[in-house]
Coordinates of C-alpha atoms in Angstrom, one line a residue:
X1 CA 150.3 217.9 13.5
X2 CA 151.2 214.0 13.9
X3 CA 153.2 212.1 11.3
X4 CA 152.1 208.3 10.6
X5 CA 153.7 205.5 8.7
X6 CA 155.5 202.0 9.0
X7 CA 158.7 204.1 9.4
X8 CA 157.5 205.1 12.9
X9 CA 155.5 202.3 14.0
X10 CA 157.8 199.8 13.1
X11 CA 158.5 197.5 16.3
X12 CA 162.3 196.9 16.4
X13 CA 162.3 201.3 16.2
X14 CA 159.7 201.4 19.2
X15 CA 162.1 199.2 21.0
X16 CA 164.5 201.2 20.7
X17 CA 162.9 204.5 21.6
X18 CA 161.7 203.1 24.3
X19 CA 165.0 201.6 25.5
X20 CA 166.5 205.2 25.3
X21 CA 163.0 206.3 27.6
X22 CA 163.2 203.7 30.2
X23 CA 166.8 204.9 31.0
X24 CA 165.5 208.4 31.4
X25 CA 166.6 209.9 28.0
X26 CA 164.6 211.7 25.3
X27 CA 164.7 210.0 21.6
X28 CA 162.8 211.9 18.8
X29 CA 162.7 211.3 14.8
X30 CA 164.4 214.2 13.0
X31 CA 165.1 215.6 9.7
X32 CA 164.4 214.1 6.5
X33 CA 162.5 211.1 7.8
X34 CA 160.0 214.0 9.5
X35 CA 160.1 216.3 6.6
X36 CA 159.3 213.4 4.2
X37 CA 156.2 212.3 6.4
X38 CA 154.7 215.7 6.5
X39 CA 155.2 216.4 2.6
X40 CA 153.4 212.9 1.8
X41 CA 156.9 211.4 0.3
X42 CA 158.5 208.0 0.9
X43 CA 161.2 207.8 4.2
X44 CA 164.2 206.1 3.2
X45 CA 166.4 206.3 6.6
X46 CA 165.1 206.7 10.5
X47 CA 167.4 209.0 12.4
X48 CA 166.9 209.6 15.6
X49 CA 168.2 212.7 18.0
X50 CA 168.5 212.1 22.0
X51 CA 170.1 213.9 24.8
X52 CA 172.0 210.8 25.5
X53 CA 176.2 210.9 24.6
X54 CA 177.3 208.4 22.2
X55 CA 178.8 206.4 25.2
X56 CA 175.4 206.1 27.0
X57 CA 173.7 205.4 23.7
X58 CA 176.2 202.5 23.0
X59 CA 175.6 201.1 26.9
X60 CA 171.9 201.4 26.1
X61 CA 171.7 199.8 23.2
X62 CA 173.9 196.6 24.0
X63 CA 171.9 196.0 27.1
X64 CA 168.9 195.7 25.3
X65 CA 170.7 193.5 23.0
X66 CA 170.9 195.7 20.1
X67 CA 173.9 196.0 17.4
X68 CA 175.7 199.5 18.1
X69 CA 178.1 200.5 15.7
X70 CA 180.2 203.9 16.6
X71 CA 179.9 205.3 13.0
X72 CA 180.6 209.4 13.6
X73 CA 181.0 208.6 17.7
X74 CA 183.3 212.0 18.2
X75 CA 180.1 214.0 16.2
X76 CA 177.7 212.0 18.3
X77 CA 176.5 209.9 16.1
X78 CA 175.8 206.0 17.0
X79 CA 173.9 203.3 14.3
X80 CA 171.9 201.0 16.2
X81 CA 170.6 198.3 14.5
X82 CA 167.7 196.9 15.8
X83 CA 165.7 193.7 14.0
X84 CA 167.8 194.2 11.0
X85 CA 167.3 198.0 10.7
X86 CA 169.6 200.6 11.4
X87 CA 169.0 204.0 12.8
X88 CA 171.6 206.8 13.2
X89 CA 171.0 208.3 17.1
X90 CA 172.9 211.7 16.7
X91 CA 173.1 213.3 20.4
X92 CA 171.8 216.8 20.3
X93 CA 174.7 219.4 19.6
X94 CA 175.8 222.7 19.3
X95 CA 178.6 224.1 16.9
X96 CA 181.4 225.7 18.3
X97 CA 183.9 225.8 15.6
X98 CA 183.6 225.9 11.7
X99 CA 185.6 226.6 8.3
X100 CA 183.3 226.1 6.3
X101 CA 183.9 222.6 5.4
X102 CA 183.6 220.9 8.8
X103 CA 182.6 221.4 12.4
X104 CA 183.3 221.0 15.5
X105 CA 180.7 220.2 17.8
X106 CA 179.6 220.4 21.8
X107 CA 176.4 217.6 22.7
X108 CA 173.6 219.4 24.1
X109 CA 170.9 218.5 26.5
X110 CA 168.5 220.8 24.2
X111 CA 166.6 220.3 21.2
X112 CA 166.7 224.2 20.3
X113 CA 170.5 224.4 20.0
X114 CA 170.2 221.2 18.3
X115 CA 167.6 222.5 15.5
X116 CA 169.2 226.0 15.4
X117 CA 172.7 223.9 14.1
X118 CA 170.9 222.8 11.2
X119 CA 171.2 223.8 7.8
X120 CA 167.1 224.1 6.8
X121 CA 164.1 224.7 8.5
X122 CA 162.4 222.0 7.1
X123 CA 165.7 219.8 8.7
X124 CA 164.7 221.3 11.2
X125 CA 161.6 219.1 12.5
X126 CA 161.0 216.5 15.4
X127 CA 158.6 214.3 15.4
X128 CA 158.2 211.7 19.4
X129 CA 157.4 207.8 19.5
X130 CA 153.3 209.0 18.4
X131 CA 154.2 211.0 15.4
X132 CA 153.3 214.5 17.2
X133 CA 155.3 217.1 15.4
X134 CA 157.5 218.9 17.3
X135 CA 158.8 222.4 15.6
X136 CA 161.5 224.3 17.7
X137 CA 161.8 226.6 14.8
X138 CA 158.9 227.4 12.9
X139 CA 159.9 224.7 10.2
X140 CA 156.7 223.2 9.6
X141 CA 154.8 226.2 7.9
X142 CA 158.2 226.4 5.5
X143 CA 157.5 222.6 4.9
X144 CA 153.9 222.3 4.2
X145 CA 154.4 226.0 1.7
X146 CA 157.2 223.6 0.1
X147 CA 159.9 226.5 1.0
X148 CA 163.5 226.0 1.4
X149 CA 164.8 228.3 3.9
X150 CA 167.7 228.4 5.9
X151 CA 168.1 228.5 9.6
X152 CA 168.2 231.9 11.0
X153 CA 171.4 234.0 9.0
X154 CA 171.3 232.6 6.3
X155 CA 174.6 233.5 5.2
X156 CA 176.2 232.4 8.8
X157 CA 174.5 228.8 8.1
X158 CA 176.3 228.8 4.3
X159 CA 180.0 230.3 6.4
X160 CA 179.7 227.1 8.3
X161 CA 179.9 224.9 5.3
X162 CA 179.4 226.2 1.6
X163 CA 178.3 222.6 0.6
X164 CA 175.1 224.1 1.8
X165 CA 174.9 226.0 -1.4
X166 CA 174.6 223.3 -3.4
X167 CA 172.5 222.2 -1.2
X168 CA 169.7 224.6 -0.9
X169 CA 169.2 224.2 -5.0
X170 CA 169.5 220.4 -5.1
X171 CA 166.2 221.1 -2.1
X172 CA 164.2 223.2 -4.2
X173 CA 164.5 220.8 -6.8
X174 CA 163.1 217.8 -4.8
X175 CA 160.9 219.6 -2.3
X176 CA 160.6 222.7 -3.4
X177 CA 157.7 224.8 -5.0
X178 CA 158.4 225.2 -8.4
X179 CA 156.1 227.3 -9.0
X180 CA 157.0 229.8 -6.1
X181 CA 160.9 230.1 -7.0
X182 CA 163.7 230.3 -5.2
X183 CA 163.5 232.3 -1.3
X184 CA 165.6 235.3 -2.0
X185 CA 167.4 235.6 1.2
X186 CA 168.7 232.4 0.7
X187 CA 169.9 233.0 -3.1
X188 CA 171.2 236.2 -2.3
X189 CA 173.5 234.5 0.5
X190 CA 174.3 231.7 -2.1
X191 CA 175.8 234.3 -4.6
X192 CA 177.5 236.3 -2.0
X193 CA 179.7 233.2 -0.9
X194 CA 179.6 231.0 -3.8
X195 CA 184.0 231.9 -3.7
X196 CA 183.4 229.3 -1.0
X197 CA 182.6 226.2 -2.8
X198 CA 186.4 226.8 -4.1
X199 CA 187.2 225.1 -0.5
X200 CA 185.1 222.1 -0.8
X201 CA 186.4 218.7 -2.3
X202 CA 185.3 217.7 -5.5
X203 CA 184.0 214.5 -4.3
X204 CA 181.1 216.3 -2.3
X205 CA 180.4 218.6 -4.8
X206 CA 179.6 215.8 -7.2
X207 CA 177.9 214.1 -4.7
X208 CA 175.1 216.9 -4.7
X209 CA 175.8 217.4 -8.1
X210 CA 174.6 213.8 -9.1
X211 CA 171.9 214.0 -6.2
X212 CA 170.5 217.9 -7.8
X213 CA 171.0 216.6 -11.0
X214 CA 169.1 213.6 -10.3
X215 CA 165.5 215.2 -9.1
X216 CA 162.6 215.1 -11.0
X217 CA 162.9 218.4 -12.4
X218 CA 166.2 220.2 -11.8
X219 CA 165.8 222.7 -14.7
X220 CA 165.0 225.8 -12.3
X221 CA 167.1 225.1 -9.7
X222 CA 170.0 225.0 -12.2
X223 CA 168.9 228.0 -14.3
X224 CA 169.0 230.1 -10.7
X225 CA 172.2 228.5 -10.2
X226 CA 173.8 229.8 -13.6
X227 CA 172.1 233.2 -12.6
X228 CA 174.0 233.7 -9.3
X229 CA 177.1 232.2 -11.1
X230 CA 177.8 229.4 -9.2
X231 CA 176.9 226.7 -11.8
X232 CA 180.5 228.7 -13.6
X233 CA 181.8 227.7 -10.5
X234 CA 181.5 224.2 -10.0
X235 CA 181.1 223.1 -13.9
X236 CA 183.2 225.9 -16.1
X237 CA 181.8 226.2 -19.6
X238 CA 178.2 224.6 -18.6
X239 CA 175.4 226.1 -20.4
X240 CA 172.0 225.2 -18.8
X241 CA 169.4 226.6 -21.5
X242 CA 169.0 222.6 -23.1
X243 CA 168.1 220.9 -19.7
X244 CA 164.8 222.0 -19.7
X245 CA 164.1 221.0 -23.0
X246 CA 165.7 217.4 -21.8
X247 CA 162.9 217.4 -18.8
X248 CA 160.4 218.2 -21.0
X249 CA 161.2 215.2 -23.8
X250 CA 162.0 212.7 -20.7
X251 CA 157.8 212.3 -19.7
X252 CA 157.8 208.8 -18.5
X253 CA 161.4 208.2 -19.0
X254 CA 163.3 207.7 -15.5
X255 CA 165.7 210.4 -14.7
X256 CA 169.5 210.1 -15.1
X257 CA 171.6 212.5 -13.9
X258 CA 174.4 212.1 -16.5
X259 CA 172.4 212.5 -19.1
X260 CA 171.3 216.4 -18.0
X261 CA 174.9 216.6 -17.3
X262 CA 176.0 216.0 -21.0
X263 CA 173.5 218.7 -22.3
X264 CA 175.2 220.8 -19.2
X265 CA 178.8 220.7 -21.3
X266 CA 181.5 222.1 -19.3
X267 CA 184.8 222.0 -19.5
X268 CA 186.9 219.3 -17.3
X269 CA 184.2 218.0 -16.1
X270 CA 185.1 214.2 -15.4
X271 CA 187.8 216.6 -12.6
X272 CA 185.1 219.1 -11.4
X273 CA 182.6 216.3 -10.2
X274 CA 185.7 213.3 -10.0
X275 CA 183.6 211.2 -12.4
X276 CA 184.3 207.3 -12.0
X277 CA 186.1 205.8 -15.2
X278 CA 182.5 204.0 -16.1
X279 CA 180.4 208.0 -15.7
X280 CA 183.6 209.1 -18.0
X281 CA 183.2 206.9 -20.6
X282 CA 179.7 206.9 -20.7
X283 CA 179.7 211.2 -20.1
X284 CA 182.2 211.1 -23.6
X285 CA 179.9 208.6 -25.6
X286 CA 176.9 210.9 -25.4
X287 CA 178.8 214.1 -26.3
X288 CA 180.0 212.4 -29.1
X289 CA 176.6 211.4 -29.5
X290 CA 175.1 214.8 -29.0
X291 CA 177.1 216.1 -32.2
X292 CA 177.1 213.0 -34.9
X293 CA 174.6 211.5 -37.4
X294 CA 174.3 207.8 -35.7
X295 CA 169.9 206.8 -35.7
X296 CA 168.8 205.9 -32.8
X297 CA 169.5 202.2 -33.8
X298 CA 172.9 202.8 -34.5
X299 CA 173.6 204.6 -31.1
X300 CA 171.8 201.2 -29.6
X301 CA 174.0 199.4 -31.3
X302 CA 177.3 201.9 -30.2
X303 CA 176.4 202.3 -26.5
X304 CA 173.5 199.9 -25.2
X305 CA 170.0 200.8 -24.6
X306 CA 170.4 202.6 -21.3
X307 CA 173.1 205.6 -22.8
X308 CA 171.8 205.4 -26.7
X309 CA 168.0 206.1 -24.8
X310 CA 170.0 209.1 -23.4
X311 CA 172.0 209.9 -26.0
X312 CA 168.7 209.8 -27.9
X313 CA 167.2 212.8 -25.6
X314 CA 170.3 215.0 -25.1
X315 CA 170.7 215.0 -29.0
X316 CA 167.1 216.3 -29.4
X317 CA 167.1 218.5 -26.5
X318 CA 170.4 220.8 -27.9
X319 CA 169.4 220.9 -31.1
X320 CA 166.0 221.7 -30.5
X321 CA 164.6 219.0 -32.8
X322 CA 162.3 216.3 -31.1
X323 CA 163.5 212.4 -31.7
X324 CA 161.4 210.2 -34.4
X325 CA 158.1 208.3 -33.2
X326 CA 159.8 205.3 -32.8
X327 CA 163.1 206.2 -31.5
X328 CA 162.1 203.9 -28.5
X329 CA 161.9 201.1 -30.3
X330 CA 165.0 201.5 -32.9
X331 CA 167.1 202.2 -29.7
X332 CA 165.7 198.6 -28.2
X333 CA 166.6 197.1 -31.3
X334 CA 169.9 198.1 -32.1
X335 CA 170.6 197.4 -28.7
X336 CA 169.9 193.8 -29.2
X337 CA 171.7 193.4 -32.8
X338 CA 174.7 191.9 -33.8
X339 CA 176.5 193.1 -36.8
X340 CA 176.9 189.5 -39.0
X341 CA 180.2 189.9 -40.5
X342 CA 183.6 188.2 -38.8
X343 CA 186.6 188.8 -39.9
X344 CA 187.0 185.0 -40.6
X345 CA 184.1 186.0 -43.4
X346 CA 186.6 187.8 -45.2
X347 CA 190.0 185.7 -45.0
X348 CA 191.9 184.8 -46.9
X349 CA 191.1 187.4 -48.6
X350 CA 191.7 190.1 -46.4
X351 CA 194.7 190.6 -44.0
X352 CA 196.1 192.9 -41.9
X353 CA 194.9 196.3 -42.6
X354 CA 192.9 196.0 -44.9
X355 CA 191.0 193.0 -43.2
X356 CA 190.1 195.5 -40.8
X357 CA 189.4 198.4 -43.3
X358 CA 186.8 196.1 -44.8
X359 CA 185.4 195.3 -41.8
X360 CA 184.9 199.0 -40.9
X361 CA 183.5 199.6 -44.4
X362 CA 181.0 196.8 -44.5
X363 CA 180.1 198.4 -40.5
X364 CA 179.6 201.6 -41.7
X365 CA 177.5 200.1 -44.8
X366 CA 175.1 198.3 -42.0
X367 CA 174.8 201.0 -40.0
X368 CA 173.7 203.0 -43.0
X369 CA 171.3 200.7 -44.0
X370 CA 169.3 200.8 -40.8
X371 CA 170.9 197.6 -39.4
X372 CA 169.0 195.6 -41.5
X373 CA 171.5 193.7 -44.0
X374 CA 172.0 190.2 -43.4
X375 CA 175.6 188.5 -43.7
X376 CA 174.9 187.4 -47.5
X377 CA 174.1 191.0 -49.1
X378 CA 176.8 192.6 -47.0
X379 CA 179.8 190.5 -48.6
X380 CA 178.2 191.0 -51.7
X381 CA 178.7 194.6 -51.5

């Protein structure tokens, strides 16, 4: 099978393939920018693997007048940047020590250690300078049947680091077959050493949180999840029976992750995935959202367009109710209202306290009314 796009063909990446050739070393495209290609899906970033050592990659590079930049040089990884695009060259290697969180590696001279280190088979492909698929490990039937599927043991690729748990569901969801479920080896491994994920930093657990939660449908993946007890694990107190419904009311809506997390609940949740201050606030707004009376103007008018659109969904998704015809359109325009009462409207008058008791009263009166009062009638009330 050959692999085609501007990805591969593109002349400052042939330049550089071919620097790495002429000096008698072997470059090949791997991993997602291969798997993408084959499964007819946009390649974001060009890696490259070689059996050239960082050092030699580096000389390469510089002599040909590229920009080398030693970004994981003791894991064998070098970015060369070539016409204004980068590409991470990784030297083949081998593990020879892990804890499951890290590794420590050995460079290789041979693309079959290399593949049999990675965590999927569908990782697991190589692709030359032509776009001929090269597949060390049977990855490319897994790929084209949409299958997730570890490397070998399964449960020795999760020991090496139990991020891969999370990662093999946040997979499925984005290149999986939905429709053929989760493979079993690999879920039964998942459950078996989920106690792991209790080693791994909550940073990288929210990464792939945010990056699961963000697929186009991660309703499955996260039902499995709950089902081998490892969503209890990284988000206590989540309940995943409303994000389904949340899919289903999204159609043409773009994704957003924090809004399936707020119908996920949880406890602590802003610790488990070390939410910024921003994902905080904006994670507190729609549970409050979630369980008050504001219209879809009003919550517009609370939060902006982007969270009351979400708040919106979430709402209708856990209580099972679908959102008005126009909710769209109410959301747009409270977003863009202004409530027409200062507090200079009501001084002298008012003072103090109750300046801004009146001002919250004559609030709550506009946002009863739709949003629709007009300065005059509302200090007539």
């Amino acid at each position: 099978m050959k692999v085609a796009g501007d990805w591969l063909d593109h002349p400052g990446t042939q330049a550089l393939i071919a620097a790495l050739g002429t000096a008698g070393h072997r470059a090949l495209f791997v991993g997602g920018c291969v798997r993408n290609a084959v499964l007819g899906l946009p390649v974001l970033d060009t890696d490259l693997a070689t059996d050239a050592t960082p050092e030699i990659v580096t000389n390469i590079a510089e002599k040909a007048g590229f920009h080398a930049i030693p970004t994981g040089f003791d894991h064998g990884t070098v970015t060369v940047v070539v016409e204004g695009r980068p590409h991470e060259v990784t030297t083949f290697r081998q593990d020879v020590e892990t804890d499951g969180r890290r590794a420590v590696v050995a460079f290789s001279t041979s693309i079959k250690e290399d593949a049999a280190r990675r965590d999927f088979t569908m990782n697991a492909l190589y692709a030359d300078a032509e776009g001929r698929v090269i597949d060390p490990l049977g990855g490319l039937v897994d790929t084209l049947a949409r299958r997730v599927r570890f490397v070998g043991d399964a449960e020795l690729r999760i020991r090496e680091d139990y991020l891969r748990i999370l990662r093999f569901f946040r997979f499925h969801a984005c290149y999986g077959d939905p429709d053929a479920g989760l493979d079993a080896d690999g879920l039964a491994a998942c459950a078996a050493f989920s106690a792991g994920l209790d080693t791994i930093s909550r940073e990288r657990i929210g990464a792939e949180m945010r990056k699961l939660l963000g697929a186009a449908d991660p309703a499955p993946s996260v039902a499995a999840m709950a089902q081998a007890g490892i969503l209890a694990r990284v988000l206590p107190g989540a309940d995943h029976r409303a994000l389904a419904p949340l899919v289903h009311l999204e159609r043409d809506i773009a994704p957003r992750w924090l809004r399936r997390l707020a119908v996920l609940g949880g406890t602590e949740v802003e610790t488990a995935l070390r939410l910024s201050r921003a994902e905080a606030r904006d994670l507190v707004a729609l549970r409050s959202a979630i369980g008050g009376m504001d219209s879809p103007a009003a919550l517009g008018w609370r939060s902006g367009a982007d969270v009351g659109t979400d708040a919106v969904l979430a709402r209708a998704a856990v209580l099972g109710t679908p959102p008005t015809k126009d909710w769209q359109s109410e959301v747009a325009r409270g977003a863009a209202a202004t409530f027409p009462v200062t507090a200079a409207d009501l001084m002298p008058n008012f003072q103090g306290e109750a300046l801004g008791a009146r001002l919250k009263a004559l609030e709550a009166t506009w946002l009863a009314g739709g949003l629709r009062q007009a300065r005059a009638e509302l200090l007539e009330s």
